[in-house]
mmCIF file of C-alpha atoms in Angstrom:
data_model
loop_
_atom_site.group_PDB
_atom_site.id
_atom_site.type_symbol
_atom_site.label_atom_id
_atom_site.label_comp_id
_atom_site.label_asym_id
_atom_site.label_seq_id
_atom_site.Cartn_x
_atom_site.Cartn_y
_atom_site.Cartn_z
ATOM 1 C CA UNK A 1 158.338 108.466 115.318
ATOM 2 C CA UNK A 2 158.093 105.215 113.243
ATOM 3 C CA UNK A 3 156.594 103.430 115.681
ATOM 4 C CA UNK A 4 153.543 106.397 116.290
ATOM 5 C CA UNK A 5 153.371 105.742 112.236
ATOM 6 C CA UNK A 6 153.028 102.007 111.842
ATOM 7 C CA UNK A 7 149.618 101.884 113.315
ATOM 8 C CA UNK A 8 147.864 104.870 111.649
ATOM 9 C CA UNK A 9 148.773 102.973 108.216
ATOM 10 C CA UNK A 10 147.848 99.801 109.196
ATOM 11 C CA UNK A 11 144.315 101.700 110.402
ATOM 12 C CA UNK A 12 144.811 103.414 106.661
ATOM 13 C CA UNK A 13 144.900 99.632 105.272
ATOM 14 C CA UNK A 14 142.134 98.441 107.288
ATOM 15 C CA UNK A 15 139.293 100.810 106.014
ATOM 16 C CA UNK A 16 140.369 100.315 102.510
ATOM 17 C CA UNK A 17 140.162 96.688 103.002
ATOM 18 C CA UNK A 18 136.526 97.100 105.315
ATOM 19 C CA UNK A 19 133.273 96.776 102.839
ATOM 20 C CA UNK A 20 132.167 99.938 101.997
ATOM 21 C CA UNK A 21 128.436 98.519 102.410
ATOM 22 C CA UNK A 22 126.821 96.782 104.808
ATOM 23 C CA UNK A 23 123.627 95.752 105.239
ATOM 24 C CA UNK A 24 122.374 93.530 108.305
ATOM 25 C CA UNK A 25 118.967 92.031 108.451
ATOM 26 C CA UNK A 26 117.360 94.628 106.352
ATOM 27 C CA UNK A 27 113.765 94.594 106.439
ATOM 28 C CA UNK A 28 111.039 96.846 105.569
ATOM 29 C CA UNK A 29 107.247 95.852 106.460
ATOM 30 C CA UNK A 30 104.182 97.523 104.115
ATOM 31 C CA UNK A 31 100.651 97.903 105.591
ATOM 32 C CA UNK A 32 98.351 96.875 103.088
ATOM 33 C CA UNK A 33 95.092 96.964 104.908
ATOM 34 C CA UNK A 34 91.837 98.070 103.665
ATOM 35 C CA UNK A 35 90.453 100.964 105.504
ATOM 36 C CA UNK A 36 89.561 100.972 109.426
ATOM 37 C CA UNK A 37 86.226 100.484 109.171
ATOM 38 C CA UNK A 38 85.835 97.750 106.813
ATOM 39 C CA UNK A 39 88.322 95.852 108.837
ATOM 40 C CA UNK A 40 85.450 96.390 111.581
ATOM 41 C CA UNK A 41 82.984 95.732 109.809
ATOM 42 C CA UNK A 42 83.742 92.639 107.632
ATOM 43 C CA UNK A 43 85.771 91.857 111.248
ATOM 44 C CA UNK A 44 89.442 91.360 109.514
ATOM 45 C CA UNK A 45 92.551 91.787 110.982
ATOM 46 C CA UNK A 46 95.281 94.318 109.644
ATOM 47 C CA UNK A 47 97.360 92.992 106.419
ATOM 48 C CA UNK A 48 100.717 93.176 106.263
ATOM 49 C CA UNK A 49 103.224 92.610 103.243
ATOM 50 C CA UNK A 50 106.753 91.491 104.190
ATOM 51 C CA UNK A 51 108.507 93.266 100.943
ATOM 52 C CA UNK A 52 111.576 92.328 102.639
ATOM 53 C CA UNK A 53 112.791 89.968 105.478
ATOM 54 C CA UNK A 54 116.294 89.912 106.719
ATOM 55 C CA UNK A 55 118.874 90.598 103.921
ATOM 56 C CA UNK A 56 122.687 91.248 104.923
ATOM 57 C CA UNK A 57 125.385 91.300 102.533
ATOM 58 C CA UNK A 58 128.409 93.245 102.157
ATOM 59 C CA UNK A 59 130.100 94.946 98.867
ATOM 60 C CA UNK A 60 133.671 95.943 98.821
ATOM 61 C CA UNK A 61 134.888 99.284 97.618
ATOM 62 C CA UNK A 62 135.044 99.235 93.617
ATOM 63 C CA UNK A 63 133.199 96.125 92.958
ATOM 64 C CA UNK A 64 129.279 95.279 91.965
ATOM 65 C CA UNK A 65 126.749 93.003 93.840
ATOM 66 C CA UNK A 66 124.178 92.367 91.633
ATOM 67 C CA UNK A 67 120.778 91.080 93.434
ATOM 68 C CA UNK A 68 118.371 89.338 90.651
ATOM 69 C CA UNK A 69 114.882 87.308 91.334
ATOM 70 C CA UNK A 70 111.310 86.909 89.572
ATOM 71 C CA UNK A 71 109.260 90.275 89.738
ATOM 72 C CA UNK A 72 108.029 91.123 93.108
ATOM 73 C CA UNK A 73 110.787 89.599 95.436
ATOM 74 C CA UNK A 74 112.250 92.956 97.262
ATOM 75 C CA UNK A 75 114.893 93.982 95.034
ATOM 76 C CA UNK A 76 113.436 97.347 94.115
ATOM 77 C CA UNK A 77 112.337 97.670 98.077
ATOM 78 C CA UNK A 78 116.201 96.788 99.269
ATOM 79 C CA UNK A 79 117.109 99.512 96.441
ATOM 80 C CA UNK A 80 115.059 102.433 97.922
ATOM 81 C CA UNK A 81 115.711 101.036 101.536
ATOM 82 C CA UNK A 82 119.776 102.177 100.873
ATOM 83 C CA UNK A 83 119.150 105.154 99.296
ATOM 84 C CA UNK A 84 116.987 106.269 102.413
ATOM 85 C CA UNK A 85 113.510 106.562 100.732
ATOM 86 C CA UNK A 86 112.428 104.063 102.896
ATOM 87 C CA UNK A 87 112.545 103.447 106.492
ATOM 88 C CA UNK A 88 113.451 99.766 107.870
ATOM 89 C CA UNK A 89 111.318 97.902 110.091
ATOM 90 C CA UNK A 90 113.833 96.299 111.298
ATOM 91 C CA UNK A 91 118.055 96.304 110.428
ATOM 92 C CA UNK A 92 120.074 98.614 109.031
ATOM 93 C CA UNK A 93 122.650 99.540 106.526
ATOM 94 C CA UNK A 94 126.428 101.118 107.622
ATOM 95 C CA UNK A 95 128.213 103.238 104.980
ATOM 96 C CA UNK A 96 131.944 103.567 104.858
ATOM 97 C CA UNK A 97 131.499 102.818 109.386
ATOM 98 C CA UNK A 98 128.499 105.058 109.559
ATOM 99 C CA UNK A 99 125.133 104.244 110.251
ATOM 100 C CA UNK A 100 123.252 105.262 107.413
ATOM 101 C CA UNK A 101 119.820 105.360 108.072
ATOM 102 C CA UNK A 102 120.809 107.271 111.524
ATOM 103 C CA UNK A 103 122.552 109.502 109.182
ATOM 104 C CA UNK A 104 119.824 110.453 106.808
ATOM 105 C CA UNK A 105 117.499 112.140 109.517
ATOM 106 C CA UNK A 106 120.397 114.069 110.704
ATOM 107 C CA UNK A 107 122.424 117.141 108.571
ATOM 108 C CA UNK A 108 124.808 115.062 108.452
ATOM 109 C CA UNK A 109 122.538 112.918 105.997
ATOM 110 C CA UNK A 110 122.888 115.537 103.333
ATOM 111 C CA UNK A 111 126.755 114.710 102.841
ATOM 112 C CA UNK A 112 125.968 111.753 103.119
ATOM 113 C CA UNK A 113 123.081 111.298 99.882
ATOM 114 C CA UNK A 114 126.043 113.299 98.082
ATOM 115 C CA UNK A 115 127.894 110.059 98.176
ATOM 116 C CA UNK A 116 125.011 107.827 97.266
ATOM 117 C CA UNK A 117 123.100 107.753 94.529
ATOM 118 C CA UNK A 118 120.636 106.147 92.599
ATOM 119 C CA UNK A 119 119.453 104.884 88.445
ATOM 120 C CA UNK A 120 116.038 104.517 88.330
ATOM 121 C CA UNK A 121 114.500 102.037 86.238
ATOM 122 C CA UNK A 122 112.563 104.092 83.538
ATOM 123 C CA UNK A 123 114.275 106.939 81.968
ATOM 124 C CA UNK A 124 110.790 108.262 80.540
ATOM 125 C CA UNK A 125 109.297 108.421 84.365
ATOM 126 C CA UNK A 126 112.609 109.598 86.220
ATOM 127 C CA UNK A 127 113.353 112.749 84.420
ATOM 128 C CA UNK A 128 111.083 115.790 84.470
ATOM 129 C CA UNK A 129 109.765 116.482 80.776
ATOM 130 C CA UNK A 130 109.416 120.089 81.522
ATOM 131 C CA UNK A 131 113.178 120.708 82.313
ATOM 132 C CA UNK A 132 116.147 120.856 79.721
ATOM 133 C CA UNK A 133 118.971 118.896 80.321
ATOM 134 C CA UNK A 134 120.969 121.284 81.625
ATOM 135 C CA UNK A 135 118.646 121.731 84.283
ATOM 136 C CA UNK A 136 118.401 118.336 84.864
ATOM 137 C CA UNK A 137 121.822 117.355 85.225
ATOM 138 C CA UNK A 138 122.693 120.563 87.539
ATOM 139 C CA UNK A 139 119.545 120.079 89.791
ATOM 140 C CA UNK A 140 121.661 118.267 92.347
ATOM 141 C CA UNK A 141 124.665 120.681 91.993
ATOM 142 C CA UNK A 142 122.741 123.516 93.223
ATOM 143 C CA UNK A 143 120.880 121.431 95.748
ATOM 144 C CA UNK A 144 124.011 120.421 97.460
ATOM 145 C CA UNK A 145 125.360 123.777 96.648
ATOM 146 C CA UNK A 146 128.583 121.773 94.669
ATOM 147 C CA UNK A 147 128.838 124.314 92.295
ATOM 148 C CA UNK A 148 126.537 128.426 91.883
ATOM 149 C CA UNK A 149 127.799 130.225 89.215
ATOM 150 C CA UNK A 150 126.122 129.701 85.888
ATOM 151 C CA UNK A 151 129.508 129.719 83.980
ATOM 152 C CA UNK A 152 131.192 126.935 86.142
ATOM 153 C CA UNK A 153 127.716 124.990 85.845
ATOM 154 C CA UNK A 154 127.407 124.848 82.302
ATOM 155 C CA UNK A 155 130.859 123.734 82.424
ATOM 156 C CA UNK A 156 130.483 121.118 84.774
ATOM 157 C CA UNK A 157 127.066 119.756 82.944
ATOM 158 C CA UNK A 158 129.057 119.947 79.805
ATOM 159 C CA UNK A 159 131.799 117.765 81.425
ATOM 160 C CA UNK A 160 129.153 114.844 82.237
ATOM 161 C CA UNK A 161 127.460 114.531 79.329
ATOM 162 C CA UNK A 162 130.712 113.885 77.632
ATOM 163 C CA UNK A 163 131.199 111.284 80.051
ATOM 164 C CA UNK A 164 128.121 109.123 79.257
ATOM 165 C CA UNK A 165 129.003 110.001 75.723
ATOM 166 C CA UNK A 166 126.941 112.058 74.909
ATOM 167 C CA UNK A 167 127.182 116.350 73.461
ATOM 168 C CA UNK A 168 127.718 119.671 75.627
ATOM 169 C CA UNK A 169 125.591 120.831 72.775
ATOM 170 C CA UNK A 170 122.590 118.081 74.309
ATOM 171 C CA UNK A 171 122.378 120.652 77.522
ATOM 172 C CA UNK A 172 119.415 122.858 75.696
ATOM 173 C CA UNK A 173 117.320 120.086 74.643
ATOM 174 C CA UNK A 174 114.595 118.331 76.156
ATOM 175 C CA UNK A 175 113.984 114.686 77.635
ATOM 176 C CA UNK A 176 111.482 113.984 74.645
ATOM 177 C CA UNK A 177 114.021 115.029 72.093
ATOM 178 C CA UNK A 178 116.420 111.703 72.507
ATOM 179 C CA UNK A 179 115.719 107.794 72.514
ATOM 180 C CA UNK A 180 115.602 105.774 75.518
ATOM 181 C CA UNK A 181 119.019 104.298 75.561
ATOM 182 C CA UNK A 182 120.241 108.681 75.421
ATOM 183 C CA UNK A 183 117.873 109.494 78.435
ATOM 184 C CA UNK A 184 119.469 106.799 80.426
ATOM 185 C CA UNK A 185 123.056 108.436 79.916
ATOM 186 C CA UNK A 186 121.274 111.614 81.260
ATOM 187 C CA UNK A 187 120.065 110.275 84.066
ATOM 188 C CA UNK A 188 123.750 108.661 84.847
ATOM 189 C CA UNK A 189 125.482 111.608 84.185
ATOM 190 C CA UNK A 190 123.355 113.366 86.757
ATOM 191 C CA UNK A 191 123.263 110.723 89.122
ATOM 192 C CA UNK A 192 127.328 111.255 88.980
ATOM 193 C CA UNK A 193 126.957 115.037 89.169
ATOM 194 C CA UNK A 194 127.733 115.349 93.096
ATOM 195 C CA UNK A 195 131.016 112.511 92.447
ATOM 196 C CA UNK A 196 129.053 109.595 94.716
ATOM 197 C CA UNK A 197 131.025 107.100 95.782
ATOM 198 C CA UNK A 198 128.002 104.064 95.806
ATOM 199 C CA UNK A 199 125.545 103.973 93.246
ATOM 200 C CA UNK A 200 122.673 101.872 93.374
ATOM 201 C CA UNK A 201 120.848 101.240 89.695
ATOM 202 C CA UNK A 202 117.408 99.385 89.770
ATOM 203 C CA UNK A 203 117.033 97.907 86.844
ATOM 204 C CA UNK A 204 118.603 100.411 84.610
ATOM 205 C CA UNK A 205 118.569 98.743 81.560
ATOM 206 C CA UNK A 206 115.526 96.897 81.468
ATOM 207 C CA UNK A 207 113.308 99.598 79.554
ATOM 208 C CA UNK A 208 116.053 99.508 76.936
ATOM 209 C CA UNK A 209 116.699 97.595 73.624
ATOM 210 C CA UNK A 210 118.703 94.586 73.810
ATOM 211 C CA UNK A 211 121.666 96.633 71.552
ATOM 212 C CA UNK A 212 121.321 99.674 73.468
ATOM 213 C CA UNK A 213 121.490 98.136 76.760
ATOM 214 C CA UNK A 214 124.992 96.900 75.994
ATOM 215 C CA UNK A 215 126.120 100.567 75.176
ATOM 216 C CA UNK A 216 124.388 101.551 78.808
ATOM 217 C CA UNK A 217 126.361 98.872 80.280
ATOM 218 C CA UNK A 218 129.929 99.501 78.630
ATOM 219 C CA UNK A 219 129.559 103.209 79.846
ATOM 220 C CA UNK A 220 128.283 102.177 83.555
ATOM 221 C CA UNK A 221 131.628 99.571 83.216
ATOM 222 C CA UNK A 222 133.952 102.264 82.273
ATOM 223 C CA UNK A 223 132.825 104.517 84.865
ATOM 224 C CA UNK A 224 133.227 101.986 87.113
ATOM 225 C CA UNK A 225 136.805 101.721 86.305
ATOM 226 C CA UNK A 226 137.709 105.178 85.786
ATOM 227 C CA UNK A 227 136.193 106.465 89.371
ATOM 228 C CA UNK A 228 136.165 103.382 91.406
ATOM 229 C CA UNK A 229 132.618 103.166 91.981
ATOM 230 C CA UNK A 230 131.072 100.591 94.051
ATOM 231 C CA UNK A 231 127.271 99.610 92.551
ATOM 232 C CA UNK A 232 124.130 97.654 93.746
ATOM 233 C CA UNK A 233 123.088 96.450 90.507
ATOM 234 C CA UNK A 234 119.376 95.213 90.561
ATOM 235 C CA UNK A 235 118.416 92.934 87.437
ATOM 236 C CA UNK A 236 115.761 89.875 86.382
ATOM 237 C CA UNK A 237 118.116 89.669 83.200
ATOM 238 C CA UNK A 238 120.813 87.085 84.406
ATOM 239 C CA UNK A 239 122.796 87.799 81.289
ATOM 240 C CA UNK A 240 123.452 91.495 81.905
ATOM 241 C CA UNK A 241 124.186 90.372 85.871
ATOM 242 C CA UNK A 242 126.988 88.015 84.045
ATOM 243 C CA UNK A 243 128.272 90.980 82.132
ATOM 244 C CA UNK A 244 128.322 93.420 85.327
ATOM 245 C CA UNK A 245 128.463 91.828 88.059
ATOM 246 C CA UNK A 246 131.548 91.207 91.012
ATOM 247 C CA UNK A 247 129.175 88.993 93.292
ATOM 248 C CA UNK A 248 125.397 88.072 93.201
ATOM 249 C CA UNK A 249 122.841 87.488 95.383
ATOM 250 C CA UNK A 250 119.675 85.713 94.972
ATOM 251 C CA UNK A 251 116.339 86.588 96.502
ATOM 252 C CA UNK A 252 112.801 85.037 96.793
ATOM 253 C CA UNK A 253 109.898 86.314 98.485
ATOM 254 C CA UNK A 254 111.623 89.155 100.290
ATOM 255 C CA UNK A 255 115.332 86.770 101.409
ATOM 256 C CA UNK A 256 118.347 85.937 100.088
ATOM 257 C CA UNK A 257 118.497 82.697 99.485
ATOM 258 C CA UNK A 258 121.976 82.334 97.825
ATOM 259 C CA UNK A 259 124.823 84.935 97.803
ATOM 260 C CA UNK A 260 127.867 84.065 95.820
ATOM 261 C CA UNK A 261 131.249 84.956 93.480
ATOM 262 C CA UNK A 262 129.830 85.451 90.167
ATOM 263 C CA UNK A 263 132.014 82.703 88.560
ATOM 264 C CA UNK A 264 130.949 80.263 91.343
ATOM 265 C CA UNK A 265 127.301 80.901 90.982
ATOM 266 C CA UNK A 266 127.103 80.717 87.299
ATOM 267 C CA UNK A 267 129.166 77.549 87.272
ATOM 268 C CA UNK A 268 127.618 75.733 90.135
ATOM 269 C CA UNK A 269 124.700 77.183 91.573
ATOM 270 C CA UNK A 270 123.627 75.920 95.060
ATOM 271 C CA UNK A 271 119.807 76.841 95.467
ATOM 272 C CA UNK A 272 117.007 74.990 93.646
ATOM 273 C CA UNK A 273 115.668 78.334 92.896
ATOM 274 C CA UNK A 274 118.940 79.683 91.352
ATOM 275 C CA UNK A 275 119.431 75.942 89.133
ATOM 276 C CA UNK A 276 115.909 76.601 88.157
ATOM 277 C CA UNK A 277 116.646 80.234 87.279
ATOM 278 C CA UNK A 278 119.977 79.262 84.968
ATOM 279 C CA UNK A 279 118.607 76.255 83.358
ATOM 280 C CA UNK A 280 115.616 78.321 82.003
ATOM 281 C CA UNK A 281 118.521 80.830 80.093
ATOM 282 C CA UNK A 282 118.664 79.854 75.993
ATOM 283 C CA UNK A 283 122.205 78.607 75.636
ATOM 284 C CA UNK A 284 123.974 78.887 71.654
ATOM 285 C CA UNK A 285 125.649 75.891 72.380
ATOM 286 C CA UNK A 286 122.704 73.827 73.608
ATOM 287 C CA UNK A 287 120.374 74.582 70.301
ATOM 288 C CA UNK A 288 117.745 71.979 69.818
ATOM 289 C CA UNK A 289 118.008 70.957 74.047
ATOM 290 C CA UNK A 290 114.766 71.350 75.628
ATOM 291 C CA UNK A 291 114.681 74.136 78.358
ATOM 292 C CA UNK A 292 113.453 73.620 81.428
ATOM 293 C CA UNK A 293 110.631 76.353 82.447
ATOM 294 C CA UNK A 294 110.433 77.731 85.841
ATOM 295 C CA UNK A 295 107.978 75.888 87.397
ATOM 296 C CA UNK A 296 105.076 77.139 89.533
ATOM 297 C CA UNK A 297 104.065 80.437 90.149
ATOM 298 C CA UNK A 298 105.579 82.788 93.108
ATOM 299 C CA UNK A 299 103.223 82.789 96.293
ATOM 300 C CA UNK A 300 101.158 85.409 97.439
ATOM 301 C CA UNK A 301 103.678 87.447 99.866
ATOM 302 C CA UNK A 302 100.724 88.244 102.016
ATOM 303 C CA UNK A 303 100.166 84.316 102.281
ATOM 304 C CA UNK A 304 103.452 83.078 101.757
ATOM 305 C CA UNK A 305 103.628 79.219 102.978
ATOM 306 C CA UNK A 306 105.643 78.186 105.715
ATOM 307 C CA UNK A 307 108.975 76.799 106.673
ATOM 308 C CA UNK A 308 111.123 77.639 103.316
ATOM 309 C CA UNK A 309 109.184 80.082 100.987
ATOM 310 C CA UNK A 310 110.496 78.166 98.338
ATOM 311 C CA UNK A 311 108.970 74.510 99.244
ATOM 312 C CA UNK A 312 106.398 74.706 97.018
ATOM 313 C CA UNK A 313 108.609 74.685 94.110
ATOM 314 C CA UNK A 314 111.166 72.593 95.304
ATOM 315 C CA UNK A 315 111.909 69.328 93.756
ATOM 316 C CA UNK A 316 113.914 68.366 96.868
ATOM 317 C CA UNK A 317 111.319 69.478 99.366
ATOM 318 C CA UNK A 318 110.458 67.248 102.686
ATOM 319 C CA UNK A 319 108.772 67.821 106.078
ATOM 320 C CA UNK A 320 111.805 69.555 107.402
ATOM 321 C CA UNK A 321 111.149 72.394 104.520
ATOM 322 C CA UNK A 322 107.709 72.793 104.824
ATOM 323 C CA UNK A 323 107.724 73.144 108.561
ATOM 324 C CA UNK A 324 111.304 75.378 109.198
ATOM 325 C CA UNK A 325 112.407 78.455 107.750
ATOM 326 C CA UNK A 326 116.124 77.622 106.598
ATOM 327 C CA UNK A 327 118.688 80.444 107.403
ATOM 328 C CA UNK A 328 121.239 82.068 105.157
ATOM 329 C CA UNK A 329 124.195 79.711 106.314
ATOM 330 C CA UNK A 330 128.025 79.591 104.415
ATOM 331 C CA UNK A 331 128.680 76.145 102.804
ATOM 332 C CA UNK A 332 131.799 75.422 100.716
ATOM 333 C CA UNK A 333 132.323 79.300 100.401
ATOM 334 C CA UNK A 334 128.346 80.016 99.503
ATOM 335 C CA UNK A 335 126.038 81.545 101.449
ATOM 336 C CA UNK A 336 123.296 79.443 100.845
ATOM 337 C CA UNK A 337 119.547 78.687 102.749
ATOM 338 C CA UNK A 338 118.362 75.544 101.994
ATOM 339 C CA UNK A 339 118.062 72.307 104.294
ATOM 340 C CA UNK A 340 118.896 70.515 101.132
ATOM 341 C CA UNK A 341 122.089 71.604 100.137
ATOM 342 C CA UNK A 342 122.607 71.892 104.646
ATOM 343 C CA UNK A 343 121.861 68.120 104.565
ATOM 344 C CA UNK A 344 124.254 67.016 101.378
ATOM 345 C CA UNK A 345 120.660 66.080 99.792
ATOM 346 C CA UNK A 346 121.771 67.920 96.328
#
């Protein structure tokens, strides 16, 4: 009898242990073509915008990946791509084992979008001014039929709003009637409404005043702690990634091109593009330094130059970087693509 037990808990172990996310050369492809027949008539092929090119990374059960990079370099896209509101070209993303994307155009896919859930970036856009918060908050409780009764409902929205820190007595108002930083706890405490499991928050703090965001961020921490969430937190702020964050992974022009341990990264980051990123950060101690800028600008993703995206930029570029795309390879315990660091250059 102890020997038919053994292996069911070492299967028990295993799972816990297994990421609880997995995504494996994600990418999502955007036509951006002008209309049929000017492409005939002005004789131009069809555009296409590569939003996002091969990501995989992992994220353990309980802890926060944090993916940050200059506006336009896929974060948002790899956001909506786990949350199902986009289709990938190409890749795919497994949830606790279970194909996810396969999932989502199935029934099944319902259960499933009860255990993920997303922040979005603006709380003036993402919550519907004509609703009261009580309406808002229990939207997905009736959707995924959680909860029916009015009673229990009230008592259930009544229970998440203290949770963000906010009133039970907040439920009758309207989105317009509370500051930015207060609309933000709404839209947590509804994104927590059907008890997810993996939460993925696009930039949820970025609309938000510098004192305010902290408060956002000490609630999203507590939660974290209290229910054993696992997040994707999407940021261009490197200081609130510092504050939040378990790993991080940079990306440029739809790739990663570094993935690390927090503590590693911050202390001694790999990529040109991630030194360039942390030396532009003010330091206190460093008053009176001179910070270096980011240099250049980021290339057009429907151009984008060959071999490493990044070339351009790169104080370290040669031939080998201009001509070959560099893949996502693990050096010294970094995931890291850059023939530089590949070669023991920098």
């Amino acid at each position: 009898m102890s020997a038919a037990f053994v292996p069911s808990a070492k299967a028990d172990a295993a799972a816990d242990t297994a990421p609880l996310v997995v995504a494996h050369d994600l990418a999502r492809t955007f036509d951006v073509s002008a209309p049929w027949l000017n492409r005939v008539l002005e004789r131009k092929p069809r555009t296409l915008l590569h939003a996002v090119d091969g990501v995989s990374f992992e994220i353990e059960r309980g802890k926060t990946l944090a993916l940050v990079g200059e506006s336009g370099c896929g974060k948002s896209t790899v956001a909506r791509l786990l949350v199902g509101l986009y289709e990938p070209t190409r890749g795919g993303m497994r949830f606790d084992g279970q194909d996810a994307h396969a999932a989502y155009r199935t029934a099944a896919g319902r259960q499933l979008r009860r255990r993920i859930q997303m922040i979005f970036q603006d709380p003036y856009a993402s919550l519907n001014p004509r609703w009261v918060v009580e309406d808002i908050i229990a939207e997905p409780l009736r959707e995924h039929g959680i909860l029916r009764e009015k009673a229990a409902v009230r008592e259930r929205v009544g229970e998440l709003l203290r949770s963000v820190g906010l009133s039970p007595l907040d439920m009758t108002k309207y989105p317009h009637q509370f500051s930015g930083g207060q609309r933000q706890r709404i839209s947590i405490a509804r994104a927590l409404a059907t008890a997810p499991e993996f939460l993925v928050c696009d930039e949820p703090t970025s609309a938000l005043d510098v004192s305010v965001q902290a408060q956002v961020l000490n609630i999203m921490k507590d939660l974290q702690r209290e229910r054993g969430l696992t997040y994707l937190f999407i940021s261009h702020n490197l200081a609130v990634v510092r504050h939040v964050s378990d790993q991080v992974g940079v990306m440029y022009l739809g790739r990663l091109v570094e993935l690390a341990d927090k503590a590693q990264l911050f202390a001694q980051p790999r990529h040109p593009y991630t030194r360039m990123l942390l030396d532009a950060i003010p330091q206190m101690h460093a008053t009176g330094r001179a910070r270096t800028p980011v240099q250049g600008e980021v290339p057009n993703p429907l151009n984008p130059p060959t071999g490493c995206a990044f070339h351009p930029r790169c104080p370290h570029a040669n031939a080998r970087c201009s001509a070959e795309r560099p893949a996502l390879l693990s050096i010294g315990g970094v995931r890291v693509a850059c023939h530089a660091v590949e070669e023991g250059r920098i």
